[in-house]
Amino acid sequence: MTTRRKIAAGNWKMNGLQQALTEVEALSAANPAPGCEVIICPPATLLRSMAKRCAEAAINVGGQDCHQNSAGAHTGDISAEMVADTGATHVIVGHSERRETYGETDALVRAKTTAAWGAGLTAIVCIGETLDQRESGATLDIVGGQLAGSIPDGASGENLVVAYEPVWAIGTGKIPTYGEIEEVHDFIRARLVRRFGDTTGNAVRVLYGGSMKPDNAAEIGALSNVDGGLVGGASLKAADFGKIVAGLS
Ligand code: PGA
């Protein structure tokens, strides 16, 4: 039986000015020795200062996106090397907000994942169905397709984390039933094992994301094949995120 260390990952999205960095100190003071891996993904403007502040704390820092190329004429973009250069160790790729707003395809997410690995970053690859897709019974087809299309060959338990985030659960306060979450996570695990073999397939952490809160984190974290959470809104305040970290520990 593989033991996978749980992860509490916070995705701050487009939130946080310099003063928000104090949340990291509060989090670390409240959870000095967390029983799970803690990752915070602030906006790019805070990556460097957060990575510096977190050097002594048990908190890893991640970007929210990266370009698929390592450098070049891509105004406004940030390469995986640049994310790594800030001291960050992780990067989210393929978040549904980017897939929806910028039309990011599985092929692009796959290229970004390759770029992340090339820069030595762990990629947190997001997948998940829309409400229409769930209601039409297509959830596993969609999730299976995104998983196959968004992850390059060469995955390992160290370089890849998968985040299952039902699009309709993000920022809405709605979550699937626990049975529905387990169904998808068991399916993702089976697909990872089928593609990458027992050792790698069982080592990759699969996070749940979408309205994870202090009052449901421990229960969701205890479900089969759920290895933690990718948390948006509730990660912004140390008081809430600290409870989620404790719930997942
Ligand atoms: P939420 O966002 O926790 O605010 O629902 C999750 C995410 O988008 O990663």
PDB file of C-alpha atoms in Angstrom, residues 40-154:
ATOM      1  CA  ILE A  40       0.983  28.524  -1.956  1.00  0.00           C
ATOM      2  CA  CYS A  41       0.604  29.799  -5.506  1.00  0.00           C
ATOM      3  CA  PRO A  42       0.434  33.608  -5.325  1.00  0.00           C
ATOM      4  CA  PRO A  43       0.267  35.950  -8.314  1.00  0.00           C
ATOM      5  CA  ALA A  44       3.552  36.197 -10.214  1.00  0.00           C
ATOM      6  CA  THR A  45       4.290  39.598  -8.673  1.00  0.00           C
ATOM      7  CA  LEU A  46       4.634  38.001  -5.229  1.00  0.00           C
ATOM      8  CA  LEU A  47       6.516  34.834  -6.160  1.00  0.00           C
ATOM      9  CA  ARG A  48      10.009  36.068  -5.369  1.00  0.00           C
ATOM     10  CA  SER A  49       9.225  37.719  -2.064  1.00  0.00           C
ATOM     11  CA  MET A  50       7.050  34.832  -0.981  1.00  0.00           C
ATOM     12  CA  ALA A  51       9.720  32.280  -1.877  1.00  0.00           C
ATOM     13  CA  LYS A  52      12.231  34.268   0.207  1.00  0.00           C
ATOM     14  CA  ARG A  53       9.885  34.454   3.174  1.00  0.00           C
ATOM     15  CA  CYS A  54       9.061  30.778   2.904  1.00  0.00           C
ATOM     16  CA  ALA A  55      12.650  29.598   2.699  1.00  0.00           C
ATOM     17  CA  GLU A  56      12.639  28.935   6.439  1.00  0.00           C
ATOM     18  CA  ALA A  57       9.009  27.858   6.681  1.00  0.00           C
ATOM     19  CA  ALA A  58       7.523  24.498   5.761  1.00  0.00           C
ATOM     20  CA  ILE A  59       5.749  26.110   2.812  1.00  0.00           C
ATOM     21  CA  ASN A  60       6.488  25.604  -0.875  1.00  0.00           C
ATOM     22  CA  VAL A  61       5.720  28.261  -3.431  1.00  0.00           C
ATOM     23  CA  GLY A  62       4.274  27.777  -6.894  1.00  0.00           C
ATOM     24  CA  GLY A  63       3.339  29.818  -9.946  1.00  0.00           C
ATOM     25  CA  GLN A  64      -0.175  29.812 -11.401  1.00  0.00           C
ATOM     26  CA  ASP A  65       0.838  29.360 -15.036  1.00  0.00           C
ATOM     27  CA  CYS A  66       3.872  29.339 -17.310  1.00  0.00           C
ATOM     28  CA  HIS A  67       4.519  29.737 -21.009  1.00  0.00           C
ATOM     29  CA  GLN A  68       5.439  26.642 -22.982  1.00  0.00           C
ATOM     30  CA  ASN A  69       8.609  28.255 -24.391  1.00  0.00           C
ATOM     31  CA  SER A  70      11.647  28.998 -22.283  1.00  0.00           C
ATOM     32  CA  ALA A  71      12.175  32.549 -23.612  1.00  0.00           C
ATOM     33  CA  GLY A  72      11.254  34.776 -26.520  1.00  0.00           C
ATOM     34  CA  ALA A  73       8.871  37.358 -27.891  1.00  0.00           C
ATOM     35  CA  HIS A  74       5.827  36.577 -25.738  1.00  0.00           C
ATOM     36  CA  THR A  75       4.719  39.868 -24.240  1.00  0.00           C
ATOM     37  CA  GLY A  76       3.228  39.509 -20.805  1.00  0.00           C
ATOM     38  CA  ASP A  77       4.095  35.836 -20.415  1.00  0.00           C
ATOM     39  CA  ILE A  78       6.355  34.139 -17.901  1.00  0.00           C
ATOM     40  CA  SER A  79       8.431  31.049 -18.660  1.00  0.00           C
ATOM     41  CA  ALA A  80       8.821  28.057 -16.392  1.00  0.00           C
ATOM     42  CA  GLU A  81      12.497  29.004 -15.964  1.00  0.00           C
ATOM     43  CA  MET A  82      11.394  32.414 -14.709  1.00  0.00           C
ATOM     44  CA  VAL A  83       9.001  30.819 -12.233  1.00  0.00           C
ATOM     45  CA  ALA A  84      11.804  28.553 -11.009  1.00  0.00           C
ATOM     46  CA  ASP A  85      14.194  31.514 -10.892  1.00  0.00           C
ATOM     47  CA  THR A  86      12.020  33.148  -8.212  1.00  0.00           C
ATOM     48  CA  GLY A  87      12.632  30.198  -5.903  1.00  0.00           C
ATOM     49  CA  ALA A  88       9.281  28.578  -6.628  1.00  0.00           C
ATOM     50  CA  THR A  89       9.167  24.784  -6.864  1.00  0.00           C
ATOM     51  CA  HIS A  90       5.727  24.200  -8.379  1.00  0.00           C
ATOM     52  CA  VAL A  91       3.512  25.601 -11.102  1.00  0.00           C
ATOM     53  CA  ILE A  92      -0.197  25.153 -11.792  1.00  0.00           C
ATOM     54  CA  VAL A  93      -0.975  24.438 -15.440  1.00  0.00           C
ATOM     55  CA  GLY A  94      -4.299  24.013 -17.218  1.00  0.00           C
ATOM     56  CA  HIS A  95      -6.484  25.621 -14.572  1.00  0.00           C
ATOM     57  CA  SER A  96     -10.065  25.724 -15.884  1.00  0.00           C
ATOM     58  CA  GLU A  97     -10.053  29.528 -15.720  1.00  0.00           C
ATOM     59  CA  ARG A  98      -7.186  29.538 -18.222  1.00  0.00           C
ATOM     60  CA  ARG A  99      -8.722  26.782 -20.316  1.00  0.00           C
ATOM     61  CA  GLU A 100     -11.967  28.792 -20.471  1.00  0.00           C
ATOM     62  CA  THR A 101     -10.673  32.364 -20.728  1.00  0.00           C
ATOM     63  CA  TYR A 102      -7.682  31.745 -22.965  1.00  0.00           C
ATOM     64  CA  GLY A 103      -8.850  28.638 -24.793  1.00  0.00           C
ATOM     65  CA  GLU A 104      -5.973  26.550 -23.464  1.00  0.00           C
ATOM     66  CA  THR A 105      -6.145  23.087 -24.974  1.00  0.00           C
ATOM     67  CA  ASP A 106      -4.881  19.781 -23.619  1.00  0.00           C
ATOM     68  CA  ALA A 107      -2.013  19.970 -26.130  1.00  0.00           C
ATOM     69  CA  LEU A 108      -0.970  23.375 -24.807  1.00  0.00           C
ATOM     70  CA  VAL A 109      -1.250  22.225 -21.195  1.00  0.00           C
ATOM     71  CA  ARG A 110       0.906  19.241 -22.088  1.00  0.00           C
ATOM     72  CA  ALA A 111       3.546  21.562 -23.617  1.00  0.00           C
ATOM     73  CA  LYS A 112       3.457  23.735 -20.501  1.00  0.00           C
ATOM     74  CA  THR A 113       3.909  20.650 -18.330  1.00  0.00           C
ATOM     75  CA  THR A 114       6.952  19.654 -20.384  1.00  0.00           C
ATOM     76  CA  ALA A 115       8.315  23.188 -19.942  1.00  0.00           C
ATOM     77  CA  ALA A 116       7.694  23.022 -16.196  1.00  0.00           C
ATOM     78  CA  TRP A 117       9.593  19.742 -15.945  1.00  0.00           C
ATOM     79  CA  GLY A 118      12.418  21.166 -18.042  1.00  0.00           C
ATOM     80  CA  ALA A 119      12.770  23.952 -15.469  1.00  0.00           C
ATOM     81  CA  GLY A 120      12.775  21.468 -12.594  1.00  0.00           C
ATOM     82  CA  LEU A 121       9.291  22.415 -11.390  1.00  0.00           C
ATOM     83  CA  THR A 122       6.543  20.094 -10.215  1.00  0.00           C
ATOM     84  CA  ALA A 123       3.505  20.623 -12.438  1.00  0.00           C
ATOM     85  CA  ILE A 124       0.069  20.732 -10.837  1.00  0.00           C
ATOM     86  CA  VAL A 125      -2.078  19.773 -13.812  1.00  0.00           C
ATOM     87  CA  CYS A 126      -5.768  20.690 -13.503  1.00  0.00           C
ATOM     88  CA  ILE A 127      -8.604  18.777 -15.120  1.00  0.00           C
ATOM     89  CA  GLY A 128     -12.364  18.723 -14.556  1.00  0.00           C
ATOM     90  CA  GLU A 129     -15.782  18.699 -16.180  1.00  0.00           C
ATOM     91  CA  THR A 130     -18.324  21.493 -16.640  1.00  0.00           C
ATOM     92  CA  LEU A 131     -21.846  21.226 -15.262  1.00  0.00           C
ATOM     93  CA  ASP A 132     -23.275  20.364 -18.691  1.00  0.00           C
ATOM     94  CA  GLN A 133     -20.738  17.621 -19.092  1.00  0.00           C
ATOM     95  CA  ARG A 134     -21.569  16.191 -15.663  1.00  0.00           C
ATOM     96  CA  GLU A 135     -25.297  16.364 -16.256  1.00  0.00           C
ATOM     97  CA  SER A 136     -24.952  14.600 -19.574  1.00  0.00           C
ATOM     98  CA  GLY A 137     -22.998  11.765 -17.947  1.00  0.00           C
ATOM     99  CA  ALA A 138     -19.732  12.637 -19.714  1.00  0.00           C
ATOM    100  CA  THR A 139     -17.602  13.301 -16.614  1.00  0.00           C
ATOM    101  CA  LEU A 140     -15.282  10.305 -16.836  1.00  0.00           C
ATOM    102  CA  ASP A 141     -14.846  10.670 -20.598  1.00  0.00           C
ATOM    103  CA  ILE A 142     -13.902  14.329 -20.210  1.00  0.00           C
ATOM    104  CA  VAL A 143     -11.591  13.768 -17.260  1.00  0.00           C
ATOM    105  CA  GLY A 144      -9.983  10.743 -18.949  1.00  0.00           C
ATOM    106  CA  GLY A 145      -9.421  12.713 -22.147  1.00  0.00           C
ATOM    107  CA  GLN A 146      -7.932  15.712 -20.346  1.00  0.00           C
ATOM    108  CA  LEU A 147      -5.689  13.459 -18.279  1.00  0.00           C
ATOM    109  CA  ALA A 148      -4.370  11.621 -21.332  1.00  0.00           C
ATOM    110  CA  GLY A 149      -3.961  14.803 -23.371  1.00  0.00           C
ATOM    111  CA  SER A 150      -2.496  17.137 -20.762  1.00  0.00           C
ATOM    112  CA  ILE A 151       0.234  14.951 -19.286  1.00  0.00           C
ATOM    113  CA  PRO A 152       3.385  14.153 -21.253  1.00  0.00           C
ATOM    114  CA  ASP A 153       5.302  10.895 -20.959  1.00  0.00           C
ATOM    115  CA  GLY A 154       7.863  10.910 -18.182  1.00  0.00           C
TER     116      GLY A 154
END
